[in-house]
PDB file of C-alpha atoms and ligand atoms in Angstrom:
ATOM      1  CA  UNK I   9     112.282  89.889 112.665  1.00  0.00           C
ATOM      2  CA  UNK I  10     114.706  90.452 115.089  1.00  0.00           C
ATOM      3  CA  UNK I  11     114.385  89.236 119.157  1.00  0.00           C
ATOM      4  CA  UNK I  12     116.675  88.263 121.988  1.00  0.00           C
ATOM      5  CA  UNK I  13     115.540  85.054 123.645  1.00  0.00           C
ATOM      6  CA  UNK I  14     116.935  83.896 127.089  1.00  0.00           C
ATOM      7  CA  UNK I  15     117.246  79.980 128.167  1.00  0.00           C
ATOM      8  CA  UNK I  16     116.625  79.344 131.839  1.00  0.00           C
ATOM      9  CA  UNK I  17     120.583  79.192 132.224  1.00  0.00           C
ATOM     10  CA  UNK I  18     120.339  82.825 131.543  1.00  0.00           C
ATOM     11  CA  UNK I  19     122.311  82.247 127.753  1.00  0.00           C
ATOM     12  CA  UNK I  20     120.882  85.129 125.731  1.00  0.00           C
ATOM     13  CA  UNK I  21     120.544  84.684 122.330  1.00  0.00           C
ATOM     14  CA  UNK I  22     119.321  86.440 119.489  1.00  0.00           C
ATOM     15  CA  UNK I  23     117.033  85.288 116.562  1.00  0.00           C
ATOM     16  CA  UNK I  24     116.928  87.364 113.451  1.00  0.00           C
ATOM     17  CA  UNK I  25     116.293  86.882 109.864  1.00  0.00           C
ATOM     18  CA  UNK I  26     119.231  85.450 107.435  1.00  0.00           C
ATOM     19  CA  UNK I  27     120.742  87.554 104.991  1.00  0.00           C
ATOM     20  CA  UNK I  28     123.644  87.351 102.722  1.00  0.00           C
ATOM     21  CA  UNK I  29     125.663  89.154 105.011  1.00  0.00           C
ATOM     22  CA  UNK I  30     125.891  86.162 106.731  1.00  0.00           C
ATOM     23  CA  UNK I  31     127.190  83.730 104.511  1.00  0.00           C
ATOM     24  CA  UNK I  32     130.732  83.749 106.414  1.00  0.00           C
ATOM     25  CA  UNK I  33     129.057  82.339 109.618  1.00  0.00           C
ATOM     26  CA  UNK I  34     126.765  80.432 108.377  1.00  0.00           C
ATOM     27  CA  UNK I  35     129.673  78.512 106.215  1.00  0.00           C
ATOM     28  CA  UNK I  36     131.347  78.346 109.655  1.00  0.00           C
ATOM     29  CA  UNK I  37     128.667  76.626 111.563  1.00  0.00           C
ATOM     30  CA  UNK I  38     127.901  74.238 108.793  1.00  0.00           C
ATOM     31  CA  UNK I  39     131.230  73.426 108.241  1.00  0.00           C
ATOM     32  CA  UNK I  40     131.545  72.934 112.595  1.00  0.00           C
ATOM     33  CA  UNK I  41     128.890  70.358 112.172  1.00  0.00           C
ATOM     34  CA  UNK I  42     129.646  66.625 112.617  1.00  0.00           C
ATOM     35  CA  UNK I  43     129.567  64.209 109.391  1.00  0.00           C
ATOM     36  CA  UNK I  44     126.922  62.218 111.088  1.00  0.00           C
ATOM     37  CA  UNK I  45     124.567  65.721 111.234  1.00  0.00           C
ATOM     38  CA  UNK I  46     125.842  66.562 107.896  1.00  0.00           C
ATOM     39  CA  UNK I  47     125.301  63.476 105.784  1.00  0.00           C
ATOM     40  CA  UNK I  48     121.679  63.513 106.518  1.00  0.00           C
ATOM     41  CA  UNK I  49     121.134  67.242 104.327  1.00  0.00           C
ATOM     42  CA  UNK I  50     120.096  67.867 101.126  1.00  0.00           C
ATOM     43  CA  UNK I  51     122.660  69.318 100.216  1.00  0.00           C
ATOM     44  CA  UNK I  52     126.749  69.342 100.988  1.00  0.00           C
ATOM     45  CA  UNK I  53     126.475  72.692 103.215  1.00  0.00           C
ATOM     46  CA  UNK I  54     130.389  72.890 102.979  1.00  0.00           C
ATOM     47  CA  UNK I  55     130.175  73.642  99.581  1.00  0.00           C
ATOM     48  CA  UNK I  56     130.516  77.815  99.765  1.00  0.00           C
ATOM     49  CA  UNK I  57     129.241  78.692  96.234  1.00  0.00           C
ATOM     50  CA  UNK I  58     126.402  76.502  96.484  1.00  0.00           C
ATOM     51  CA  UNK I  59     124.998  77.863 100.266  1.00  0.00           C
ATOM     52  CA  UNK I  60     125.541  81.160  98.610  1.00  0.00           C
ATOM     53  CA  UNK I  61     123.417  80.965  95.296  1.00  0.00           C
ATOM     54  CA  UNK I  62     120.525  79.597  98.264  1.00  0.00           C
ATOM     55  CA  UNK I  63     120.620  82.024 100.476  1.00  0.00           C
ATOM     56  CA  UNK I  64     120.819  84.624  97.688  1.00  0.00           C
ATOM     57  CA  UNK I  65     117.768  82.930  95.734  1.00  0.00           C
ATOM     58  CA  UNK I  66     115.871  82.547  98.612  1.00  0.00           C
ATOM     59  CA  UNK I  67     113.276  85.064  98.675  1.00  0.00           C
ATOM     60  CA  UNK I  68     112.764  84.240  94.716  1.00  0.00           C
ATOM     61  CA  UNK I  69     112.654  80.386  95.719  1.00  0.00           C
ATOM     62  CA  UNK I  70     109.811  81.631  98.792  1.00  0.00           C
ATOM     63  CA  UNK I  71     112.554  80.675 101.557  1.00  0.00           C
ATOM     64  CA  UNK I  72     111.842  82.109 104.794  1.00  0.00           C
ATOM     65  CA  UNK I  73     115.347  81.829 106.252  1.00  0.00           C
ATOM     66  CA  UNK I  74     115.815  83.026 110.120  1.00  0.00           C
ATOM     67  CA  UNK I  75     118.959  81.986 112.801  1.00  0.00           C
ATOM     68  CA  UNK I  76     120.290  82.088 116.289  1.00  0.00           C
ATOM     69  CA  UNK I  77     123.054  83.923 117.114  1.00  0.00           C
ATOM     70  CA  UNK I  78     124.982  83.227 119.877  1.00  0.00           C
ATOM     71  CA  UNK I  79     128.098  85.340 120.808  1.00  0.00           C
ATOM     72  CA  UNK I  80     128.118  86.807 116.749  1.00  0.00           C
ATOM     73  CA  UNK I  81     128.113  83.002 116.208  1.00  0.00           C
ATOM     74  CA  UNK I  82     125.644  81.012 114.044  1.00  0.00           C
ATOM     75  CA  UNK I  83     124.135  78.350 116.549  1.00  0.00           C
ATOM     76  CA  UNK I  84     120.925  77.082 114.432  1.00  0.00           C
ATOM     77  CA  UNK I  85     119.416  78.172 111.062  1.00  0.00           C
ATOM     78  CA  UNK I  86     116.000  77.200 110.293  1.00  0.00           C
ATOM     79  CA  UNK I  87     113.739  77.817 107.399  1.00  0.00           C
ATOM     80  CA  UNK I  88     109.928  78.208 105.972  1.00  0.00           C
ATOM     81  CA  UNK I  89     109.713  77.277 102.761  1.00  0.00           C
ATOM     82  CA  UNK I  90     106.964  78.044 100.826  1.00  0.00           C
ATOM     83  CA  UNK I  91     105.377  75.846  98.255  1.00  0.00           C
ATOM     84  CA  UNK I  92     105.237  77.520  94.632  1.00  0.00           C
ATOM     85  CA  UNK I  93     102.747  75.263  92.954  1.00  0.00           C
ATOM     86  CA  UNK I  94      98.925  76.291  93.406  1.00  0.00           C
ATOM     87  CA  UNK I  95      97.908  73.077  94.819  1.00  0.00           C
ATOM     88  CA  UNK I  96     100.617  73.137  97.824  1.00  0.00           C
ATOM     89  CA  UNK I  97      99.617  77.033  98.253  1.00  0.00           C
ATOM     90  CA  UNK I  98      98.877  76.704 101.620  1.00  0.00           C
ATOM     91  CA  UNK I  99     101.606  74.074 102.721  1.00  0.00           C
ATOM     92  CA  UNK I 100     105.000  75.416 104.544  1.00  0.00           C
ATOM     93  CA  UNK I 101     107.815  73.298 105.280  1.00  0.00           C
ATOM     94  CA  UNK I 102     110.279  73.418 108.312  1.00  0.00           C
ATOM     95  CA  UNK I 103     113.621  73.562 108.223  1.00  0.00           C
ATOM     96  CA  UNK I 104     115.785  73.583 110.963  1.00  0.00           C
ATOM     97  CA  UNK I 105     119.296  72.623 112.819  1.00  0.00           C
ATOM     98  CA  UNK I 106     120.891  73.351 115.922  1.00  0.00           C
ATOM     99  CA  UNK I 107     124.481  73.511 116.702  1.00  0.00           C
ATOM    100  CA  UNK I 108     124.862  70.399 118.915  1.00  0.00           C
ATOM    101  CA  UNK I 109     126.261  72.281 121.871  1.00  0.00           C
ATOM    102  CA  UNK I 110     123.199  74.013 122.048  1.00  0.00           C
ATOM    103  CA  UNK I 111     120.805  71.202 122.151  1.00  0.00           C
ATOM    104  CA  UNK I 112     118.111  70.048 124.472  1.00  0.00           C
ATOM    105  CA  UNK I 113     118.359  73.454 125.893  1.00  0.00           C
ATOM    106  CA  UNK I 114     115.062  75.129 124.164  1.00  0.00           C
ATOM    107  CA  UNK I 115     116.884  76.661 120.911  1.00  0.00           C
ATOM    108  CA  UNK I 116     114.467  74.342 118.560  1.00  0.00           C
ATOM    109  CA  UNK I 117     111.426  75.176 120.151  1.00  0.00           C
ATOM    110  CA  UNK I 118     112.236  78.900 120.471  1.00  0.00           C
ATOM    111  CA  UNK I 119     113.183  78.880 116.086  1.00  0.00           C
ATOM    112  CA  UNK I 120     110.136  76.910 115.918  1.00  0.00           C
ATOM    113  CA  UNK I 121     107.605  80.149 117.272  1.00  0.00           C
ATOM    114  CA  UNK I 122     109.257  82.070 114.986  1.00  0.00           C
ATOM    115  CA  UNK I 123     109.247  80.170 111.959  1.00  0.00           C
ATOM    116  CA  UNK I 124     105.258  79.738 113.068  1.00  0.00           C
ATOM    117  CA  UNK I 125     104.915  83.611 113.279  1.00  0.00           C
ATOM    118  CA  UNK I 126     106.208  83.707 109.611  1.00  0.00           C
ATOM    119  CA  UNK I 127     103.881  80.713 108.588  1.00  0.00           C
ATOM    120  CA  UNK I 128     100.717  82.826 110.283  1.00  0.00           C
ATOM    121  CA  UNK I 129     102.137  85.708 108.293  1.00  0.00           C
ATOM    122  CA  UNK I 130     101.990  84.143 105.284  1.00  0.00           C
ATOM    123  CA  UNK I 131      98.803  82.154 105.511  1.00  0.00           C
ATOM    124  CA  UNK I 132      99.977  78.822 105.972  1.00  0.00           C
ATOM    125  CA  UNK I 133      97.512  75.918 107.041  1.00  0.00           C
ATOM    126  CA  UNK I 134      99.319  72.964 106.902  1.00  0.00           C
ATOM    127  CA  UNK I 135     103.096  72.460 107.898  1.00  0.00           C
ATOM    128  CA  UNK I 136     105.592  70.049 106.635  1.00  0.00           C
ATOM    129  CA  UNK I 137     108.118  68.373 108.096  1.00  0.00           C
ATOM    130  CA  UNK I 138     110.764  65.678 106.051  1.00  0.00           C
ATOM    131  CA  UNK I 139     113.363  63.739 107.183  1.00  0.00           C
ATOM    132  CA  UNK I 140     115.282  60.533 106.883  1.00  0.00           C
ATOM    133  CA  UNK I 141     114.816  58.043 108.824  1.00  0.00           C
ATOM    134  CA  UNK I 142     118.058  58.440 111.166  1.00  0.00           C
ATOM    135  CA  UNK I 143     117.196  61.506 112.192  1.00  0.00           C
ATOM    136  CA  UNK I 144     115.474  60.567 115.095  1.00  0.00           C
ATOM    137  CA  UNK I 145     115.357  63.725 117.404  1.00  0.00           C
ATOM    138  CA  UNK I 146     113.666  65.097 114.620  1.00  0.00           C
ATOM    139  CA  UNK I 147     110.674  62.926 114.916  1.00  0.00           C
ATOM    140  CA  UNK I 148     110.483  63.006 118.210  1.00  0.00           C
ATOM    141  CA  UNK I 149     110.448  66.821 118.223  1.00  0.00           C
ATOM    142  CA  UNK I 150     107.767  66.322 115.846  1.00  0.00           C
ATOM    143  CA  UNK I 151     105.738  64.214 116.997  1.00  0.00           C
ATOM    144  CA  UNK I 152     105.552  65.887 120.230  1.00  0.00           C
ATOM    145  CA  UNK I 153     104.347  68.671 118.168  1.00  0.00           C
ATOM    146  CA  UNK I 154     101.568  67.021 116.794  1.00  0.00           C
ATOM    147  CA  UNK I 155     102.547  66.150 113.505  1.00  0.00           C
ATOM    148  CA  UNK I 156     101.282  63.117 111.807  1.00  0.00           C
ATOM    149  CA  UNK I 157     103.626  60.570 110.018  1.00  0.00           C
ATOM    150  CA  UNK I 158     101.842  60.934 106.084  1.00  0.00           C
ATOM    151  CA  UNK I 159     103.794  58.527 104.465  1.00  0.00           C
ATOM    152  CA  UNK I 160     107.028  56.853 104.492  1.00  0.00           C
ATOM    153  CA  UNK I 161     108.997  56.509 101.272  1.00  0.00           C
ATOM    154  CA  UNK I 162     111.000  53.102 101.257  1.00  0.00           C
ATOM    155  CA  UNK I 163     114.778  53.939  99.640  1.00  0.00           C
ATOM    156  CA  UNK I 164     113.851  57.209  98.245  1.00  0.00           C
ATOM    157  CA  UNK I 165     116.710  59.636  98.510  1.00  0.00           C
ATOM    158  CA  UNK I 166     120.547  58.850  98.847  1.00  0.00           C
ATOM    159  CA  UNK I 167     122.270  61.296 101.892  1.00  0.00           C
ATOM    160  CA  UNK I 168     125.142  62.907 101.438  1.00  0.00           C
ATOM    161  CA  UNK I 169     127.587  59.540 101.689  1.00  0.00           C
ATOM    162  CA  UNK I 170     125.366  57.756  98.614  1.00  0.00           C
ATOM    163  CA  UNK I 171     123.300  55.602 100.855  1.00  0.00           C
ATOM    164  CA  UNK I 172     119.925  54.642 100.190  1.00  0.00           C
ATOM    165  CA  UNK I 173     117.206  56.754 102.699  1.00  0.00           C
ATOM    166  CA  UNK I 174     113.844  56.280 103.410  1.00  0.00           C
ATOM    167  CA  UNK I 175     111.873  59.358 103.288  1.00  0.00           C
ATOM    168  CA  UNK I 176     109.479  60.399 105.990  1.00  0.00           C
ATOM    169  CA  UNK I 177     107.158  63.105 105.545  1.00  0.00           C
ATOM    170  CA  UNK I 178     105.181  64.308 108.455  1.00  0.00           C
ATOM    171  CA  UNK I 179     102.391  66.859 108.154  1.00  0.00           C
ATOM    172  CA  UNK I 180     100.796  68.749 111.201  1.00  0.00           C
ATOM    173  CA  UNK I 181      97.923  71.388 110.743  1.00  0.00           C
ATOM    174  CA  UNK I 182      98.845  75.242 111.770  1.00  0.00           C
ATOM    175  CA  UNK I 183      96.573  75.551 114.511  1.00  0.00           C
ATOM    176  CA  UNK I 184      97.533  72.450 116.372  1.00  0.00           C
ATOM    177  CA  UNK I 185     100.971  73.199 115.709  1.00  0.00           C
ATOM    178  CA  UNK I 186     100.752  76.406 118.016  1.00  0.00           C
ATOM    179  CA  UNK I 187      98.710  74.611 120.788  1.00  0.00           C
ATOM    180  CA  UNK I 188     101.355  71.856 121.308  1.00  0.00           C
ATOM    181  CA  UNK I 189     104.600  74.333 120.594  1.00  0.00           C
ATOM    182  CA  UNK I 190     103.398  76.378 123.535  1.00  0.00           C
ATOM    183  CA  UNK I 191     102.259  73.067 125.581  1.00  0.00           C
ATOM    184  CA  UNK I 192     105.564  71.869 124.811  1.00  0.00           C
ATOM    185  CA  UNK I 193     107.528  75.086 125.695  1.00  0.00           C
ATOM    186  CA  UNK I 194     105.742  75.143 128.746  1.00  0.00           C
ATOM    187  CA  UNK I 195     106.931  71.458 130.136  1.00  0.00           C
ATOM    188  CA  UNK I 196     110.197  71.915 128.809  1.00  0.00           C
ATOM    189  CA  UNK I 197     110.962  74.890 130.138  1.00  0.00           C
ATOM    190  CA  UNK I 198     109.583  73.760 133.876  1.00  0.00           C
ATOM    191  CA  UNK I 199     111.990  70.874 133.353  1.00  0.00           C
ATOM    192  CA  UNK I 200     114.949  73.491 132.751  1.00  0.00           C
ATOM    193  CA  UNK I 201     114.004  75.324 136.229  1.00  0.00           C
ATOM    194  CA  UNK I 202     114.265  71.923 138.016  1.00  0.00           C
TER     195      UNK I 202
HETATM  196  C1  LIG H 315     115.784  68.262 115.975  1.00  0.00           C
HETATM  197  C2  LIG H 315     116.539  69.462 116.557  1.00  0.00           C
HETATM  198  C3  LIG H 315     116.357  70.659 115.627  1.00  0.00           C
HETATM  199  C4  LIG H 315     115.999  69.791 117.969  1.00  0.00           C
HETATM  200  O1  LIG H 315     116.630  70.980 118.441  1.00  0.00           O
HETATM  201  P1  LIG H 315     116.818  71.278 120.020  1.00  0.00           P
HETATM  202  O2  LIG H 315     117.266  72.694 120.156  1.00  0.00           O
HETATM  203  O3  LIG H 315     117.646  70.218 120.637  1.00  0.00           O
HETATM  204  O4  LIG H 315     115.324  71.138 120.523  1.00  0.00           O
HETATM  205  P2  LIG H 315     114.763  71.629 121.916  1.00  0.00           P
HETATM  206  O5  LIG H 315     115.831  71.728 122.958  1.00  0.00           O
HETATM  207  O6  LIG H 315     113.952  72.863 121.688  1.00  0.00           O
HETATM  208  O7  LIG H 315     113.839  70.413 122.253  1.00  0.00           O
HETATM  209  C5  LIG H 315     112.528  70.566 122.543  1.00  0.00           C
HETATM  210  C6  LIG H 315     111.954  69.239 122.928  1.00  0.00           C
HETATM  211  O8  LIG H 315     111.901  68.372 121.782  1.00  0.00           O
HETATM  212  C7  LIG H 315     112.157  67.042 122.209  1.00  0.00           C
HETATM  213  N1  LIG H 315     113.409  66.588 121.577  1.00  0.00           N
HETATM  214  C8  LIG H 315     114.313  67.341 120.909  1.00  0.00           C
HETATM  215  N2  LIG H 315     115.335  66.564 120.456  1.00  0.00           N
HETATM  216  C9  LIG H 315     115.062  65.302 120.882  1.00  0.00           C
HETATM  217  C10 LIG H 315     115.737  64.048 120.775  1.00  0.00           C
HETATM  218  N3  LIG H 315     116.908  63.897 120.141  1.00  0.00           N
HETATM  219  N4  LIG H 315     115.143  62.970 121.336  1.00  0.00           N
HETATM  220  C11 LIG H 315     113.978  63.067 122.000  1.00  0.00           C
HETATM  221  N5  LIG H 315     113.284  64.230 122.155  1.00  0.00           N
HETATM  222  C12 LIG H 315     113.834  65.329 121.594  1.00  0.00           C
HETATM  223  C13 LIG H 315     112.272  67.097 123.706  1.00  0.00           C
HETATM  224  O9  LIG H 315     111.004  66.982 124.282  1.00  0.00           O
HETATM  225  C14 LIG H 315     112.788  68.480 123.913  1.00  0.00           C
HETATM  226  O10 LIG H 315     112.585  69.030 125.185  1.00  0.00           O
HETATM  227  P3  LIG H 315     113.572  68.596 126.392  1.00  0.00           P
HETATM  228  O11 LIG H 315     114.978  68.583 125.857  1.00  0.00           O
HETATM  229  O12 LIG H 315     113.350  69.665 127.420  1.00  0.00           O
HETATM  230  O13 LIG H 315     113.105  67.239 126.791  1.00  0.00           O
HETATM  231  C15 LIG H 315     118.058  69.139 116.726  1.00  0.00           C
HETATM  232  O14 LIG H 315     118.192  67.930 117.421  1.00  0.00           O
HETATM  233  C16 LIG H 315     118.817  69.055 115.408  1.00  0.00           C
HETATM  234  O15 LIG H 315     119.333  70.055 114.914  1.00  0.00           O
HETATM  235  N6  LIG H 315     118.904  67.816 114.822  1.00  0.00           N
HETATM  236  C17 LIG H 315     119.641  67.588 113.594  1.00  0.00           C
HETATM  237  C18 LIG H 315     118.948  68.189 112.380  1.00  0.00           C
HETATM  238  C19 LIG H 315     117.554  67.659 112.170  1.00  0.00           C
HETATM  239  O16 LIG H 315     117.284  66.480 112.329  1.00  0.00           O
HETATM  240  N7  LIG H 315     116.674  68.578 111.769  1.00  0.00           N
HETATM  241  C20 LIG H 315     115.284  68.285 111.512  1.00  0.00           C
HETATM  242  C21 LIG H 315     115.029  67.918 110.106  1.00  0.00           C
HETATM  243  S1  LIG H 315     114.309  69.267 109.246  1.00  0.00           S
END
C-alpha cells in the first residue's frame, strides 16, 4: 500500500506500509511523544530493541503495520492485528496513534480507511478496539464510529508508570465500520472547509 493523502490545509502526506527500514523514525516519533501519550501503551516504545523484534515479527505475529509520513517524518503508525486463535479468526484489532501536532486534522480517520482496506483484504468481520480508560479521544473516535463498549475490565492492566487501568474493549462490526468512517469523513472534512 502506498498513497498520498491531502488535508483541506493542503498538508500532503503519505501513507504506506511499515517496514524495518523504518525503525530509525519510528524510534524518533515514539520517543517525540509526551509521557502522558506514552504511559498509556503496551509497551515502553522507547525501548529500541524491543520496537525492533515487533516490527520484525510482525508479519509472523499477523501485524498489519501501516504509517503517515509527513516531510520523511513518522506522524502516526497504526496497526491490524490479526487474531491467531480459530475462534477470534475473523476478529481484527486497531491500532493507532497520531503525532499530537497532527491531530484533529483528519490523519486518524484517513489511517483508519486504510487499516479497513487491509481488514476487507483479509476477511475481517468484526473489529476491535482496546483502550484504557484515560484515553478518551480514543473512545470518542470510536464511538463515533460505531463501535459498541463490550465490556469494561475493572483494574486490569497496569500502564507504563505501574498504575492500575481499567480495560475497555469496544467491538464494532466491519460493515458498519465503513458506513460511519465515510459518514464521519464526510462531516469532518466539511468542518475543515469552514
Ligand atoms: C485517537 C486518535 C488516534 C485520533 O486521531 P486524530 O488524527 O486526531 O483523529 P481525526 O482528526 O481523524 O479525528 C476524527 C474525528 O474523531 C473525533 N475525535 C478524534 N479525537 C477526539 C477527541 N480527543 N475528542 C473528541 N472527539 C475526537 C472527532 O469527531 C474528529 O473529527 P473533528 O476533529 O473534525 O471533530 C489520537 O487522538 C491519538 O493518537 N490518541 C492517542 C493514542 C490513542 O488513544 N490511540 C487509540 C488507542 S488504540
Amino acid at each position: 500500500m502506498e498513497k498520498i493523502e491531502t488535508l483541506k490545509d493542503g498538508t500532503k502526506f503519505l501513507i504506506r506500509n511499515l517496514t524495518i527500514a523504518d525503525l530509525d523514525k519510528l524510534m524518533k516519533f515514539y520517543r517525540a511523544l509526551p509521557m502522558s501519550d506514552r504511559k498509556y501503551l503496551r509497551i515502553d516504545v522507547t525501548k529500541k530493541k524491543l520496537v525492533e523484534h515487533r516490527v520484525r515479527t510482525a508479519e509472523e505475529r499477523r501485524v498489519f503495520w501501516i504509517t503517515a509520513l509527513h516531510e520523511n517524518n513518522i506522524i502516526a503508525e497504526g496497526r491490524l492485528e490479526l487474531s491467531s486463535d480459530d475462534w477470534r479468526r475473523d476478529h481484527g484489532e486497531v491500532r493507532l496513534i497520531v503525532d499530537r501536532a497532527f491531530r484533529h486534522k483528519g490523519v486518524g480517520l484517513m489511517m483508519l480507511r486504510s487499516l479497513y482496506q487491509i481488514a476487507v483484504e483479509r476477511k475481517v468481520k468484526k473489529v476491535i478496539a482496546k483502550m484504557l480508560r484515560p484515553q478518551v479521544g480514543a473512545r470518542k473516535i470510536a464511538r463515533k464510529l460505531g463501535f459498541r463498549e463490550e465490556i469494561l475490565l475493572p483494574d486490569y492492566v497496569q500502564d507504563q508508570r505501574h498504575k492500575t487501568q481499567d480495560l475497555l474493549i469496544m467491538t464494532c462490526d466491519i460493515d458498519d465500520f465503513w458506513k460511519e468512517l465515510e459518514t464521519l469523513y464526510v462531516a469532518s472534512d466539511w468542518q475543515r472547509t469552514r
